[in-house]
mmCIF file of C-alpha atoms and ligand atoms in Angstrom:
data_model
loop_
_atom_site.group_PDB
_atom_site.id
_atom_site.type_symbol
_atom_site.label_atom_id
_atom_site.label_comp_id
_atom_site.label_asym_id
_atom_site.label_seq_id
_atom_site.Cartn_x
_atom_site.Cartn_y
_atom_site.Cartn_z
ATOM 1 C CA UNK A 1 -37.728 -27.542 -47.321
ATOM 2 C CA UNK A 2 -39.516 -30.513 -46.421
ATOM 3 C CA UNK A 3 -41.661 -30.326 -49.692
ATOM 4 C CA UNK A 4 -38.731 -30.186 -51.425
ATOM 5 C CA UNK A 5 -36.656 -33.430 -49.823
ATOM 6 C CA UNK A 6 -40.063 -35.455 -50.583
ATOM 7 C CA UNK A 7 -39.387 -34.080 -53.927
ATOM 8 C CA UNK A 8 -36.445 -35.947 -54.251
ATOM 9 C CA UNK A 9 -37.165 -38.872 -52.255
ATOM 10 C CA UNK A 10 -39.944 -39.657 -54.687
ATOM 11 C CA UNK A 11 -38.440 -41.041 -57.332
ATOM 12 C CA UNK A 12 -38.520 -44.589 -55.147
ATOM 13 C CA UNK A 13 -35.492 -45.934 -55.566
ATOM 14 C CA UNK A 14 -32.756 -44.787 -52.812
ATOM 15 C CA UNK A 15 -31.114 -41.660 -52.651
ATOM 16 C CA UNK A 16 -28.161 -40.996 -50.740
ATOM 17 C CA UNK A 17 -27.774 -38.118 -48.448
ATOM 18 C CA UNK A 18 -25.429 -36.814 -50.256
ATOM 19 C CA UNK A 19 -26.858 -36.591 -52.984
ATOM 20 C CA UNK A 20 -29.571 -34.562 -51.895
ATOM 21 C CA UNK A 21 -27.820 -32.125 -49.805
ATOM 22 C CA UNK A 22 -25.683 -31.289 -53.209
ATOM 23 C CA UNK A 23 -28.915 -30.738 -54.892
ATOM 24 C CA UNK A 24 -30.945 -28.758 -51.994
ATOM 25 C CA UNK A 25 -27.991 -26.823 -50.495
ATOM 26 C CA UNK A 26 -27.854 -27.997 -47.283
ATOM 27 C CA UNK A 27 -25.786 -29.993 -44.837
ATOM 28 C CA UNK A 28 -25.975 -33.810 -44.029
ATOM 29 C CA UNK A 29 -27.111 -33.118 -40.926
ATOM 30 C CA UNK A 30 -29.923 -30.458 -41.817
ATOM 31 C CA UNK A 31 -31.395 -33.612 -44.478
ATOM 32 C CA UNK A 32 -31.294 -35.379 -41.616
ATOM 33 C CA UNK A 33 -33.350 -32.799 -39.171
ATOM 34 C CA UNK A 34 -35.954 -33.139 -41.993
ATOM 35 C CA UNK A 35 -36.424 -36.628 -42.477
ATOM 36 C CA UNK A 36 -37.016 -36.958 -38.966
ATOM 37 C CA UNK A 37 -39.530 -34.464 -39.126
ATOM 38 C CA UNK A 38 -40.878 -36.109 -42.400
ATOM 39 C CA UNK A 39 -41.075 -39.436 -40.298
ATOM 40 C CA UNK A 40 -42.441 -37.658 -36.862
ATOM 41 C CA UNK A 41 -45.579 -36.616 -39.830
ATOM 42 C CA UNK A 42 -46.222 -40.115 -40.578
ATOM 43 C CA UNK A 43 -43.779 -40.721 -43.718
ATOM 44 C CA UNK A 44 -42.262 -44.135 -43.770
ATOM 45 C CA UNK A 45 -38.394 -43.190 -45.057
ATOM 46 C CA UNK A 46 -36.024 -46.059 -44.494
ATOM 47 C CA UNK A 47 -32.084 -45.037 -44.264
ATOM 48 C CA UNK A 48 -29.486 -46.972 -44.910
ATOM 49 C CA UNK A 49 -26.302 -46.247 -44.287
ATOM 50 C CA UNK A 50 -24.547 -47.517 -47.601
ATOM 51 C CA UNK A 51 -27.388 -46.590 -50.049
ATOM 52 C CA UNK A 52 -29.059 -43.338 -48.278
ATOM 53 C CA UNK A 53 -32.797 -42.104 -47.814
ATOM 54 C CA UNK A 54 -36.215 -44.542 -49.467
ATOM 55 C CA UNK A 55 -39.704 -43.371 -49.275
ATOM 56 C CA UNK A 56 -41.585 -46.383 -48.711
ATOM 57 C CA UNK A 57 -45.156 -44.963 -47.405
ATOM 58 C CA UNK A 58 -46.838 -41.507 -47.426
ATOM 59 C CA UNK A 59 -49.260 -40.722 -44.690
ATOM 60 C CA UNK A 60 -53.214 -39.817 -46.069
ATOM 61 C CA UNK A 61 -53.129 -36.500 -44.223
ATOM 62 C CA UNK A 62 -53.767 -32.851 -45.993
ATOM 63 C CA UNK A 63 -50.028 -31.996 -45.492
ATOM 64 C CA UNK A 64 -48.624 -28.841 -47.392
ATOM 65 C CA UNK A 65 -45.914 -30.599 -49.262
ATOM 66 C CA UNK A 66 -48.345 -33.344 -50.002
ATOM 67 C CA UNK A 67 -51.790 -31.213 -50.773
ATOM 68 C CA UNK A 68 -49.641 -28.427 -52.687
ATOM 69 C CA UNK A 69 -48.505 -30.511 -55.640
ATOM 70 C CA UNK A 70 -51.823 -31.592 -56.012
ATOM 71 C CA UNK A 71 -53.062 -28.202 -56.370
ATOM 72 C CA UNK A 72 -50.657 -27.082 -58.466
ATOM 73 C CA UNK A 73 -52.248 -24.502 -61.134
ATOM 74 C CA UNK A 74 -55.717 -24.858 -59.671
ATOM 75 C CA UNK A 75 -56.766 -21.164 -58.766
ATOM 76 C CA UNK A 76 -57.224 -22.368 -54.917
ATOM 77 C CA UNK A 77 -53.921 -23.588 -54.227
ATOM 78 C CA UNK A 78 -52.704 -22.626 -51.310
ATOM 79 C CA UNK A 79 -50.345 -21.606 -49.170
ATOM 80 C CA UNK A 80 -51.634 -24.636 -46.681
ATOM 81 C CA UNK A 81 -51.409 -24.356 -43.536
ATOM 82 C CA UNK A 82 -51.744 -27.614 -41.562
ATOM 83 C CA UNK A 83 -52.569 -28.259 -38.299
ATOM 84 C CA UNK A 84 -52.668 -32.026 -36.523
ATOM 85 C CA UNK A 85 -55.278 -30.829 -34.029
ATOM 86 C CA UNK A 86 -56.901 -27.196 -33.817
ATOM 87 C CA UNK A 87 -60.162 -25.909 -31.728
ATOM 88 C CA UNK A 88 -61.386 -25.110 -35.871
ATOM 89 C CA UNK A 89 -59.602 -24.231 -39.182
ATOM 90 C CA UNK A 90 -62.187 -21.363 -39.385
ATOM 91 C CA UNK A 91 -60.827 -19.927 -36.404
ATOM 92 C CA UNK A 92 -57.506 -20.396 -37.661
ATOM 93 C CA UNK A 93 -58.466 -18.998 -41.021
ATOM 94 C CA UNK A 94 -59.321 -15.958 -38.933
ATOM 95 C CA UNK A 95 -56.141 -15.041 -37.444
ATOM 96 C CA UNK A 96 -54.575 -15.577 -40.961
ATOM 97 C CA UNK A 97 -56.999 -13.070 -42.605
ATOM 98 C CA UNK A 98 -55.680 -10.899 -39.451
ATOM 99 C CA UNK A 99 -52.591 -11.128 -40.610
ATOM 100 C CA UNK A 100 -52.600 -10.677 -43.809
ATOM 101 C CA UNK A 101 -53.013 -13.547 -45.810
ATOM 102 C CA UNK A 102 -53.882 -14.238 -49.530
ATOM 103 C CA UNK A 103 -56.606 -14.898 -51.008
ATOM 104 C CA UNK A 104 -56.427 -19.194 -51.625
ATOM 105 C CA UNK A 105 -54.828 -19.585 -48.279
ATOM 106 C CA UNK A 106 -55.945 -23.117 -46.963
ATOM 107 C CA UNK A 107 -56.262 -24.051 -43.544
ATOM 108 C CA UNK A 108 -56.108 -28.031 -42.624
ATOM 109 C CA UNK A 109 -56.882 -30.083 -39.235
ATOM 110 C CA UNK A 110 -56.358 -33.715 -39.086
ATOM 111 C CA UNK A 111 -58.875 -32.715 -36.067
ATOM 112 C CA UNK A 112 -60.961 -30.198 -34.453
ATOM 113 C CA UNK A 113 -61.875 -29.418 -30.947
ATOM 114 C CA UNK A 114 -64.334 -26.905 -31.354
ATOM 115 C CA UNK A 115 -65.608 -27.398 -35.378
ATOM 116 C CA UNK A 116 -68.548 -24.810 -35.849
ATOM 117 C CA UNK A 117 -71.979 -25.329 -37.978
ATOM 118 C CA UNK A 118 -74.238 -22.562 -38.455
ATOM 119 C CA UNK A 119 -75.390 -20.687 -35.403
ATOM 120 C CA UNK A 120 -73.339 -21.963 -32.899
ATOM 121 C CA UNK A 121 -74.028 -25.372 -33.628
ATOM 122 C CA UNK A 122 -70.808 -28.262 -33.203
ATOM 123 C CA UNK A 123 -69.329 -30.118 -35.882
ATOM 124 C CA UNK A 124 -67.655 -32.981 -35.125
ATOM 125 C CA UNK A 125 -63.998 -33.560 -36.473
ATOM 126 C CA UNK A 126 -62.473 -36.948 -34.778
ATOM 127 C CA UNK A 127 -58.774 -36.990 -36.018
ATOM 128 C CA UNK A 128 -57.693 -38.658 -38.999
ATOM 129 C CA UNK A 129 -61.151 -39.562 -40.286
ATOM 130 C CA UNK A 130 -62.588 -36.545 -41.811
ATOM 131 C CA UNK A 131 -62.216 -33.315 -43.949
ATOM 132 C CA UNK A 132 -61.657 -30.253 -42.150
ATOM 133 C CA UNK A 133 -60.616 -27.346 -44.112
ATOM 134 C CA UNK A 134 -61.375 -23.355 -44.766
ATOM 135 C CA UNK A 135 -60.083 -21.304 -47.516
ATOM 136 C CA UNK A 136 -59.513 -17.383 -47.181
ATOM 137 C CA UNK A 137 -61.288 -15.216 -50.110
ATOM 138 C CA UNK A 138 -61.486 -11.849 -51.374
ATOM 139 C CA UNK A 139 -64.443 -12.198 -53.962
ATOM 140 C CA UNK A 140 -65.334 -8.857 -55.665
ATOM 141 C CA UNK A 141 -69.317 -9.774 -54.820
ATOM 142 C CA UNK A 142 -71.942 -7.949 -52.379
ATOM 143 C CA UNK A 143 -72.576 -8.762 -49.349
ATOM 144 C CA UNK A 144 -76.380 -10.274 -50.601
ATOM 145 C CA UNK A 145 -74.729 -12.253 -53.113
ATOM 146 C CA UNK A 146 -72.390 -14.204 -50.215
ATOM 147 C CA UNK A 147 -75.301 -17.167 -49.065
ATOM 148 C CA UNK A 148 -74.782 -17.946 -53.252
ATOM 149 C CA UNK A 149 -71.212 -18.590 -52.102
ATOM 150 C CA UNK A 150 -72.293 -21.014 -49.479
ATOM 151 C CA UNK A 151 -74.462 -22.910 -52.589
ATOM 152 C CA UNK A 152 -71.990 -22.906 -54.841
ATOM 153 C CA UNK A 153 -68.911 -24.089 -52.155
ATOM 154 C CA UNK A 154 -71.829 -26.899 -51.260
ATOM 155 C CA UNK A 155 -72.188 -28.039 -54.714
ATOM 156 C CA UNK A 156 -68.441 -28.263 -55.620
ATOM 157 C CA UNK A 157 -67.985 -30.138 -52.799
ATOM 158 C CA UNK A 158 -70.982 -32.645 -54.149
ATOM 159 C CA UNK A 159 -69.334 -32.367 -58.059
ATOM 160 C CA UNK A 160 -66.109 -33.671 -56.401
ATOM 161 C CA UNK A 161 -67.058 -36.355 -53.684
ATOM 162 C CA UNK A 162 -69.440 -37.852 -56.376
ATOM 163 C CA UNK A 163 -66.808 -37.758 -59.149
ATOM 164 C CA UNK A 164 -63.892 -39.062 -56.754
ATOM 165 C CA UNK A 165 -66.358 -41.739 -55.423
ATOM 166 C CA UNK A 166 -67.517 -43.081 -58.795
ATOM 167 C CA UNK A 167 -63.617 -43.049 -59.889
ATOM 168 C CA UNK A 168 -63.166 -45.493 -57.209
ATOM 169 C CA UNK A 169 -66.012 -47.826 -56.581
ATOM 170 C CA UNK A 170 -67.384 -47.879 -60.221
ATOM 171 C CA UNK A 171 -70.821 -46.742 -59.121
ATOM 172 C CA UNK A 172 -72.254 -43.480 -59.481
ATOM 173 C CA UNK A 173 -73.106 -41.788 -55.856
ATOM 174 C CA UNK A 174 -76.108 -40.519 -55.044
ATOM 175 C CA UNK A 175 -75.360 -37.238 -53.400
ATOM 176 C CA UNK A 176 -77.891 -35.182 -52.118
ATOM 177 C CA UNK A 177 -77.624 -30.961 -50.640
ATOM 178 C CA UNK A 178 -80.151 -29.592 -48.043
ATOM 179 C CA UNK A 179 -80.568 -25.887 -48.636
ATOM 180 C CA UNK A 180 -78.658 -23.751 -47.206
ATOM 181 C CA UNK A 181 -75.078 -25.718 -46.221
ATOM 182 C CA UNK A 182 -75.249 -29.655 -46.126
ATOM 183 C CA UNK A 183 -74.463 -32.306 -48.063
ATOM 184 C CA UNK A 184 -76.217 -35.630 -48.180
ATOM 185 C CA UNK A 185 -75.616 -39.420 -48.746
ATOM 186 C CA UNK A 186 -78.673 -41.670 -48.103
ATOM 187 C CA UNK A 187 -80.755 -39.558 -45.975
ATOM 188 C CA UNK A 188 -78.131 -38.682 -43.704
ATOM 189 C CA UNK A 189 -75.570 -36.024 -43.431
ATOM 190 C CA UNK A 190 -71.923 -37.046 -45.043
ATOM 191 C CA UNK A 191 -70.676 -33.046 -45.006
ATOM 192 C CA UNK A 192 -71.102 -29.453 -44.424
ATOM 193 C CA UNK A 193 -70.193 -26.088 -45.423
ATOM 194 C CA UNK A 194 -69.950 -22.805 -43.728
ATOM 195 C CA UNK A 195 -69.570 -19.757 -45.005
ATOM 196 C CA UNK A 196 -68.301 -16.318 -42.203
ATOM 197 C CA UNK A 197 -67.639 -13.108 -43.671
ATOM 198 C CA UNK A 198 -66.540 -9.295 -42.981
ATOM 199 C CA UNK A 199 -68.581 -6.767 -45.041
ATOM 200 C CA UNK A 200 -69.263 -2.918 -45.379
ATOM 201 C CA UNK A 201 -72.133 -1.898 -46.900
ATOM 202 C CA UNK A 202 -71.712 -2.449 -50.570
ATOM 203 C CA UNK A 203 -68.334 -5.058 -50.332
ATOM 204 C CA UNK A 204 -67.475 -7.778 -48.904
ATOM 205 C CA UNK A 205 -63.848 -7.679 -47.090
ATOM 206 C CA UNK A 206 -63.192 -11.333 -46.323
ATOM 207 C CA UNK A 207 -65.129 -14.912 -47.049
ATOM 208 C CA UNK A 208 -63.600 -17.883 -44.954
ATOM 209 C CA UNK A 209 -65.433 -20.714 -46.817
ATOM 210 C CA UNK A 210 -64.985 -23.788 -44.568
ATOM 211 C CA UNK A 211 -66.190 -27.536 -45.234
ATOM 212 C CA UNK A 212 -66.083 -30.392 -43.130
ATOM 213 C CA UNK A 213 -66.445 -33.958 -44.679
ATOM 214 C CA UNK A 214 -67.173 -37.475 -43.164
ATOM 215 C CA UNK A 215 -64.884 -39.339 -45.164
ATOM 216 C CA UNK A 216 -63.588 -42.451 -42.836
ATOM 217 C CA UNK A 217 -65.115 -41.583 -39.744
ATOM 218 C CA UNK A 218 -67.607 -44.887 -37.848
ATOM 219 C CA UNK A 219 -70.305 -42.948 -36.038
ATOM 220 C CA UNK A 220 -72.057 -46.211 -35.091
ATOM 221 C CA UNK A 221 -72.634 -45.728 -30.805
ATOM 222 C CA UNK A 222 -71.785 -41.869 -31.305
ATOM 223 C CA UNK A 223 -75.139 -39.661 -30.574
ATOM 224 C CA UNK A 224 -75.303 -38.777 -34.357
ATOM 225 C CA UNK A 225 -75.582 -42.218 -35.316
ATOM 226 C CA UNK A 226 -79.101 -41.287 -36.845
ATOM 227 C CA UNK A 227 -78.636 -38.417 -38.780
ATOM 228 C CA UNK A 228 -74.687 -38.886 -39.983
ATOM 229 C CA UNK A 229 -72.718 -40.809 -42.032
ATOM 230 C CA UNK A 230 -69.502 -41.065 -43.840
ATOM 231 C CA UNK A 231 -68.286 -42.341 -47.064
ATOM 232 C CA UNK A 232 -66.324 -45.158 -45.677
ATOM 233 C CA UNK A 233 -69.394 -46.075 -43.634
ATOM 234 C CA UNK A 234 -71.583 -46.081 -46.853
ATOM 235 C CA UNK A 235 -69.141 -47.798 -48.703
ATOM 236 C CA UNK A 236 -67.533 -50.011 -46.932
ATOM 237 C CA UNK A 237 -64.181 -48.904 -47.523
ATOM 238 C CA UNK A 238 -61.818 -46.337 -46.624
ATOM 239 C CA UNK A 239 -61.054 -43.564 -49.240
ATOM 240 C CA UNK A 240 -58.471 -41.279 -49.037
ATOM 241 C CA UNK A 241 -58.704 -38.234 -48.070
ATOM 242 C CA UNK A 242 -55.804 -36.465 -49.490
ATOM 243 C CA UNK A 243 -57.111 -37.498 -53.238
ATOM 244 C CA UNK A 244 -60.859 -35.876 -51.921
ATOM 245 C CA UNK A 245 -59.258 -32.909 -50.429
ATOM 246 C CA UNK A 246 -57.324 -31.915 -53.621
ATOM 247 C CA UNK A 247 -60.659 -32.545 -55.614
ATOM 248 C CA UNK A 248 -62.718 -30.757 -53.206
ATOM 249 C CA UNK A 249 -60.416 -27.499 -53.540
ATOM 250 C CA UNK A 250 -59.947 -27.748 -57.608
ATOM 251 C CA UNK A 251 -63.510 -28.359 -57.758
ATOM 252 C CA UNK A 252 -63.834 -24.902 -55.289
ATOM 253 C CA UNK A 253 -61.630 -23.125 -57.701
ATOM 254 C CA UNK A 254 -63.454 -23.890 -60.856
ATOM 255 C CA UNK A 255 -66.477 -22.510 -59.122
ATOM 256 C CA UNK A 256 -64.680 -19.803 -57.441
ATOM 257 C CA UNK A 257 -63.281 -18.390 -60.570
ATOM 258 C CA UNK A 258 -67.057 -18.118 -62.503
ATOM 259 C CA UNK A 259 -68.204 -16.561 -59.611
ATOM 260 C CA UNK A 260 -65.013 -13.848 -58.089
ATOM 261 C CA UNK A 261 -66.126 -10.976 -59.391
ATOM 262 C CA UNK A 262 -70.113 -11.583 -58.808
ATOM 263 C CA UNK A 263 -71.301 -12.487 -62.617
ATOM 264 C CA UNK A 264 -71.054 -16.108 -62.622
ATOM 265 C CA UNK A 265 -73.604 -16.345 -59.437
ATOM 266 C CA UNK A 266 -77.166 -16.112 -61.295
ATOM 267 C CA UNK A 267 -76.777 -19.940 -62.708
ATOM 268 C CA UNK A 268 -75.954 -21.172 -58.647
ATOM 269 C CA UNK A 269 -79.242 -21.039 -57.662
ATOM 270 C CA UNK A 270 -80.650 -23.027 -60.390
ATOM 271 C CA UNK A 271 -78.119 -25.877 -60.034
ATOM 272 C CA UNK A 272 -78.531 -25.505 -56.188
ATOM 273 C CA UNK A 273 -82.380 -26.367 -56.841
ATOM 274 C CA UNK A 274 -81.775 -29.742 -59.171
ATOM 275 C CA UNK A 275 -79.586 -31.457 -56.091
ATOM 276 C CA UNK A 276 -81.716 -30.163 -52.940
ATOM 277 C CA UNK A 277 -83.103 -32.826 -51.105
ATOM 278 C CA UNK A 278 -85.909 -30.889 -50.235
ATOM 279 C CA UNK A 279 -87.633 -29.349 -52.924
ATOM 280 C CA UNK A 280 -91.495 -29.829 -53.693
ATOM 281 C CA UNK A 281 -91.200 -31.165 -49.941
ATOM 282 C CA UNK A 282 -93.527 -29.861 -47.190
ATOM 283 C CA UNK A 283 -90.928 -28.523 -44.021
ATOM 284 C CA UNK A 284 -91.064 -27.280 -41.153
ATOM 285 C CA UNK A 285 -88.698 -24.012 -40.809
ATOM 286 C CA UNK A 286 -87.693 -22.524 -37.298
ATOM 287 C CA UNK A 287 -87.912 -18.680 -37.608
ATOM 288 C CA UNK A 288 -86.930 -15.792 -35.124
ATOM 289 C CA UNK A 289 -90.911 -15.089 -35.478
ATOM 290 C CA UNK A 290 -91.381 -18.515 -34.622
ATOM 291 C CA UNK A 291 -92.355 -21.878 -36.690
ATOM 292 C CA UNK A 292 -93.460 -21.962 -40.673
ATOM 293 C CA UNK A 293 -94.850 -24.761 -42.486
ATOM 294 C CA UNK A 294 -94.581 -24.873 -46.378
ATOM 295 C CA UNK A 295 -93.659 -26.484 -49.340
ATOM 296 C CA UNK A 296 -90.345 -25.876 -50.830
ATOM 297 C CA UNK A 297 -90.349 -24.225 -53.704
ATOM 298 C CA UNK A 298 -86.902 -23.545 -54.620
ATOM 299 C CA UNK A 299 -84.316 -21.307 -54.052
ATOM 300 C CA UNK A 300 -84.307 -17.228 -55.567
ATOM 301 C CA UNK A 301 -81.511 -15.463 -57.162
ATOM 302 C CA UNK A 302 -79.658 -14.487 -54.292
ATOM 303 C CA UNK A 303 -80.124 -17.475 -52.424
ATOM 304 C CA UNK A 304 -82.576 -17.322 -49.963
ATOM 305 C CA UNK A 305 -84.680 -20.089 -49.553
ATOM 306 C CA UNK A 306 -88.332 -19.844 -51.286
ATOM 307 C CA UNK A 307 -91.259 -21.698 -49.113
ATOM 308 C CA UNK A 308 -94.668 -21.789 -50.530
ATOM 309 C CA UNK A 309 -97.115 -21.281 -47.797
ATOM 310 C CA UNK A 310 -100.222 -23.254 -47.625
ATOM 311 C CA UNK A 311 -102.860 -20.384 -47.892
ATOM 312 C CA UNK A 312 -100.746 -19.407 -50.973
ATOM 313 C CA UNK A 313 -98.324 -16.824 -51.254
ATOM 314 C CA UNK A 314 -94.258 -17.504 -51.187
ATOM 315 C CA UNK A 315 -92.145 -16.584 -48.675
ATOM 316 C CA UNK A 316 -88.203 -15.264 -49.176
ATOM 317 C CA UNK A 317 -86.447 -17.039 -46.262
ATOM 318 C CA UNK A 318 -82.694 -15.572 -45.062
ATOM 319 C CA UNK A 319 -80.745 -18.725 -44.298
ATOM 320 C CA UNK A 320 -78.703 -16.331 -41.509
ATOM 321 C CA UNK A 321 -81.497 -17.443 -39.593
ATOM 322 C CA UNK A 322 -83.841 -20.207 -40.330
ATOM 323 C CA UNK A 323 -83.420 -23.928 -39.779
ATOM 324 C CA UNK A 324 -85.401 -27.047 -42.324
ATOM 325 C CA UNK A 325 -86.712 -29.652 -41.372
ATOM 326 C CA UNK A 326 -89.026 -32.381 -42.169
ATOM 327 C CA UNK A 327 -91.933 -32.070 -40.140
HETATM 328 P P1 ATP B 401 -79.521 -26.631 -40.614
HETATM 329 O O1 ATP B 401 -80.320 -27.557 -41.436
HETATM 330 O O2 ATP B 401 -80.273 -25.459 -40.151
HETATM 331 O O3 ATP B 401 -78.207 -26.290 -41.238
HETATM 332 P P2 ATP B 401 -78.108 -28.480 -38.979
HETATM 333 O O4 ATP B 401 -78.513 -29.317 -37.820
HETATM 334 O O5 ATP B 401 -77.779 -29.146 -40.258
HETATM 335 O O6 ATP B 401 -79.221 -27.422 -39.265
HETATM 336 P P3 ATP B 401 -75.457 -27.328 -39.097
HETATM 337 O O7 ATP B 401 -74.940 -26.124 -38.456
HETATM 338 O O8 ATP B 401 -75.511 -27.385 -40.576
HETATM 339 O O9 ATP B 401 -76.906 -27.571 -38.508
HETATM 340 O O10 ATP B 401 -74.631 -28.580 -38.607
HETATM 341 C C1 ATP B 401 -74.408 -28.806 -37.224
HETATM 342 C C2 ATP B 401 -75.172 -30.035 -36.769
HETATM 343 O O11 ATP B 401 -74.782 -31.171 -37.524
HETATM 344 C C3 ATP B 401 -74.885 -30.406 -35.338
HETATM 345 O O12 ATP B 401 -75.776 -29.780 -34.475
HETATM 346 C C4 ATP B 401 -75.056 -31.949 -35.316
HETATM 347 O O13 ATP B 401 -76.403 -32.287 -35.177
HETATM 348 C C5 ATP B 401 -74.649 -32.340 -36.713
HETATM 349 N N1 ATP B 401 -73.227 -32.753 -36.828
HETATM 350 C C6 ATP B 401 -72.147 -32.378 -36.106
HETATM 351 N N2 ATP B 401 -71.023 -32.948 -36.574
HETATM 352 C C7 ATP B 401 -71.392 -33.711 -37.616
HETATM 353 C C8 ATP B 401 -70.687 -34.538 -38.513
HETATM 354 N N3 ATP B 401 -69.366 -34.720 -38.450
HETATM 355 N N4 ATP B 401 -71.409 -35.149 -39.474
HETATM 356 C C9 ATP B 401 -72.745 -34.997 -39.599
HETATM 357 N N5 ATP B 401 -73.464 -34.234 -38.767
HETATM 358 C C10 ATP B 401 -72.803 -33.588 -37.801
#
């Protein structure tokens, strides 16, 4: 209901109330409930009592009746489900899977508590300043073929912040991916992606494909001030993160729908390798068995990380359980 009052408060002239309960159905005083929950979600709606309801500001936050629209016809588009603070909108995605929900359900956080990276690591989500979002999925692919997933969510995520960013500043951006799940801006980490699944043998039951984004967030004095960054910080201006959001998820979609039912995944790989920051690099990777030095040499056809090792030879690595680095 509250998508559908912005709907007719957006036409930016006044409105009166009357007018709009006529057109929705409902009572003057159930418009009312809603435009003070409109304003308690940051919407600027002034009222007057002669001339009726204005919109005069929309808050940048990944709100259903503000994300939806955007979405509209995509083939991610929601529902969204929004939360102003959550421990992580995987977990969340969790208990909707749970329950039942359909496949292109999105979860949203203005901010998490408890964002995840890969094995057990944090993820920082301060509110109001980043991406945080997971989508629920029911891809007809096997269970090898889900770390492709993870590729391909990572590079629609780079297709979108790199279109949305040279749409704005004039300047094509220089966006990088670290094999298996980062994304890059200068050296430093701008975003992440993380993919959890439920399998049997031969099928996977559930993907929740989750990326988190530094879009507006300062980590200048914060202990990742090294290795992080955001857009805004590169930049030197805020973007919004609606507008990124909505191009993230079409972006998603594109890719999601080459790749649903498993036959679209062969050409992920080879894109992966053109954009990874670290290939022809010598690394340092932390296995279970302990440490491996090689050269990277690119990344095989279902994903898996391929190091050449320097008394020759090429090693398959899982990326359930290695960590890159530069040595
Ligand atoms: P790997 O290369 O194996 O993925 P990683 O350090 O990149 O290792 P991830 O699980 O991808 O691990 O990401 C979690 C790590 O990212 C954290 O341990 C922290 O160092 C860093 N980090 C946490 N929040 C952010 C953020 N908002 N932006 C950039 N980096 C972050």
């Amino acid at each position: 209901m509250e998508a559908k009052i912005l709907n007719e408060l957006n036409r930016g002239k006044y409105v009166s109330g009357e007018a709009v309960s006529a057109r929705l159905g409902l009572t003057r005083s159930a418009v009312w409930k809603n435009i003070g929950a409109l304003r308690r979600q940051g919407f600027v709606i002034e009222a007057s009592t002669r001339r009726g309801y204005r919109l005069v500001d929309t808050p940048d936050k990944l709100l259903p009746a503000l994300l939806q629209p955007l979405l509209k016809g995509a083939p991610i588009a929601g529902p969204v489900i929004h939360f102003q603070k959550t421990g992580s909108t995987a977990g969340e995605a969790r208990l909707l899977v749970e329950a039942g929900s359909p496949e292109g359900t999105i979860v949203a956080a203005e901010a998490q508590t408890k964002g995840r990276g890969r094995m057990g690591r944090k993820w920082i989500t301060p509110a109001g300043d980043a991406i945080a979002l997971s989508v629920i999925l029911y891809p007809s692919i096997s269970p090898s073929q889900a770390p492709l997933l993870g590729l391909a969510t990572a590079l629609a995520a780079r297709q979108a912040v790199s279109s949305v960013v040279e749409k704005e500043t004039g300047v094509a951006a220089a966006i990088d991916l670290k094999w298996p799940n980062d994304i890059y801006l200068a050296g430093r980490k701008v975003g992440g992606v993380l993919v959890e699944m439920s399998a049997e043998l031969d099928r996977v039951r559930w993907v929740i494909d989750s990326i988190g984004l530094n879009v507006n967030n300062d980590f200048a004095g914060s202990p990742l001030e090294k290795e992080a960054t955001s857009l805004s910080s590169f930049w030197d201006r805020r973007f919004g993160r609606l507008e990124l959001a909505a191009a993230v998820l079409k972006e998603l979609g594109r890719a999601y729908a080459r790749i649903r039912n498993g036959r679209g995944l062969a050409a992920v790989a080879r894109e992966f390798e053109k954009h990874d920051l670290l290939k022809g690099r010598r690394v340092a990777v932390s296995a279970p068995e302990g440490a491996v030095e090689g050269t990277v040499a690119g990344v095989d056809s279902e994903g898996r990380l391929l190091l050449r090792l320097p008394g020759g030879g090429v090693r398959a690595l899982f990326s359930g359980e290695v960590s890159v680095r530069r040595p």
